[in-house]
């Protein structure tokens, strides 16, 4: 095998390895594992949230602290609270089925 074929084969291998590593994060957009981040919402309201490294739960701080379990990708529920992690500016927090904070984004 000549050196051109070897280098081309190596380049293809590196690209395929890099593409295989491009996996989407299990965390909601803008969140960092095990670190509280602040969300700014419509009406000047704010809350904080912290995700576990695997994205299986989120702890929120708003009128107390609550641990919410993931029920679907980007949707967390617990203790009457529901956090829907949307794109960069469309997350929403519900309590007992009522929206309490909307149009939230990580700040």
PDB file of N, CA and C in Angstrom, residues 36 47-50 58-68 78-81 93 95:
ATOM      1  N   UNK A  36     -25.734  24.526  39.291  1.00  0.00           N
ATOM      2  CA  UNK A  36     -26.945  25.321  39.136  1.00  0.00           C
ATOM      3  C   UNK A  36     -26.725  26.407  38.089  1.00  0.00           C
ATOM      4  N   UNK A  47     -35.519  31.487  38.094  1.00  0.00           N
ATOM      5  CA  UNK A  47     -35.360  30.288  38.907  1.00  0.00           C
ATOM      6  C   UNK A  47     -34.028  29.666  38.554  1.00  0.00           C
ATOM      7  N   UNK A  48     -33.604  28.711  39.366  1.00  0.00           N
ATOM      8  CA  UNK A  48     -32.354  28.004  39.115  1.00  0.00           C
ATOM      9  C   UNK A  48     -32.640  26.520  38.948  1.00  0.00           C
ATOM     10  N   UNK A  49     -31.777  25.862  38.182  1.00  0.00           N
ATOM     11  CA  UNK A  49     -31.913  24.420  37.974  1.00  0.00           C
ATOM     12  C   UNK A  49     -30.532  23.790  37.844  1.00  0.00           C
ATOM     13  N   UNK A  50     -30.451  22.535  38.302  1.00  0.00           N
ATOM     14  CA  UNK A  50     -29.204  21.764  38.215  1.00  0.00           C
ATOM     15  C   UNK A  50     -29.560  20.373  37.711  1.00  0.00           C
ATOM     16  N   UNK A  58     -33.537  16.716  37.401  1.00  0.00           N
ATOM     17  CA  UNK A  58     -33.189  18.135  37.505  1.00  0.00           C
ATOM     18  C   UNK A  58     -33.688  18.618  38.854  1.00  0.00           C
ATOM     19  N   UNK A  59     -32.863  19.361  39.554  1.00  0.00           N
ATOM     20  CA  UNK A  59     -33.276  19.987  40.817  1.00  0.00           C
ATOM     21  C   UNK A  59     -33.574  21.441  40.512  1.00  0.00           C
ATOM     22  N   UNK A  60     -34.750  21.904  40.892  1.00  0.00           N
ATOM     23  CA  UNK A  60     -35.097  23.306  40.666  1.00  0.00           C
ATOM     24  C   UNK A  60     -35.140  24.040  41.993  1.00  0.00           C
ATOM     25  N   UNK A  61     -34.837  25.324  41.936  1.00  0.00           N
ATOM     26  CA  UNK A  61     -34.963  26.231  43.083  1.00  0.00           C
ATOM     27  C   UNK A  61     -35.933  27.340  42.673  1.00  0.00           C
ATOM     28  N   UNK A  62     -37.143  27.219  43.165  1.00  0.00           N
ATOM     29  CA  UNK A  62     -38.164  28.242  42.958  1.00  0.00           C
ATOM     30  C   UNK A  62     -39.220  28.001  44.020  1.00  0.00           C
ATOM     31  N   UNK A  63     -39.398  28.958  44.906  1.00  0.00           N
ATOM     32  CA  UNK A  63     -40.307  28.787  46.042  1.00  0.00           C
ATOM     33  C   UNK A  63     -39.970  27.504  46.802  1.00  0.00           C
ATOM     34  N   UNK A  64     -38.695  27.258  46.993  1.00  0.00           N
ATOM     35  CA  UNK A  64     -38.204  26.043  47.650  1.00  0.00           C
ATOM     36  C   UNK A  64     -37.324  25.279  46.680  1.00  0.00           C
ATOM     37  N   UNK A  65     -36.973  24.061  47.058  1.00  0.00           N
ATOM     38  CA  UNK A  65     -36.142  23.219  46.206  1.00  0.00           C
ATOM     39  C   UNK A  65     -36.842  21.902  45.943  1.00  0.00           C
ATOM     40  N   UNK A  66     -36.804  21.448  44.690  1.00  0.00           N
ATOM     41  CA  UNK A  66     -37.533  20.241  44.306  1.00  0.00           C
ATOM     42  C   UNK A  66     -36.718  19.412  43.332  1.00  0.00           C
ATOM     43  N   UNK A  67     -36.767  18.118  43.512  1.00  0.00           N
ATOM     44  CA  UNK A  67     -36.083  17.176  42.616  1.00  0.00           C
ATOM     45  C   UNK A  67     -37.122  16.637  41.632  1.00  0.00           C
ATOM     46  N   UNK A  68     -36.867  16.821  40.343  1.00  0.00           N
ATOM     47  CA  UNK A  68     -37.781  16.375  39.301  1.00  0.00           C
ATOM     48  C   UNK A  68     -37.117  15.268  38.493  1.00  0.00           C
ATOM     49  N   UNK A  78     -42.109  16.223  39.256  1.00  0.00           N
ATOM     50  CA  UNK A  78     -42.020  15.765  40.637  1.00  0.00           C
ATOM     51  C   UNK A  78     -42.595  16.786  41.587  1.00  0.00           C
ATOM     52  N   UNK A  79     -43.213  16.328  42.669  1.00  0.00           N
ATOM     53  CA  UNK A  79     -43.740  17.182  43.738  1.00  0.00           C
ATOM     54  C   UNK A  79     -44.682  18.265  43.224  1.00  0.00           C
ATOM     55  N   UNK A  80     -45.461  17.951  42.184  1.00  0.00           N
ATOM     56  CA  UNK A  80     -46.404  18.923  41.628  1.00  0.00           C
ATOM     57  C   UNK A  80     -45.788  19.882  40.628  1.00  0.00           C
ATOM     58  N   UNK A  81     -44.481  19.766  40.393  1.00  0.00           N
ATOM     59  CA  UNK A  81     -43.772  20.653  39.464  1.00  0.00           C
ATOM     60  C   UNK A  81     -43.479  19.923  38.161  1.00  0.00           C
ATOM     61  N   UNK A  93     -41.853  26.406  33.308  1.00  0.00           N
ATOM     62  CA  UNK A  93     -42.032  25.755  34.596  1.00  0.00           C
ATOM     63  C   UNK A  93     -43.507  25.806  34.979  1.00  0.00           C
ATOM     64  N   UNK A  95     -46.629  24.434  37.843  1.00  0.00           N
ATOM     65  CA  UNK A  95     -46.923  23.921  39.180  1.00  0.00           C
ATOM     66  C   UNK A  95     -48.388  23.522  39.219  1.00  0.00           C
TER      67      UNK A  95
END
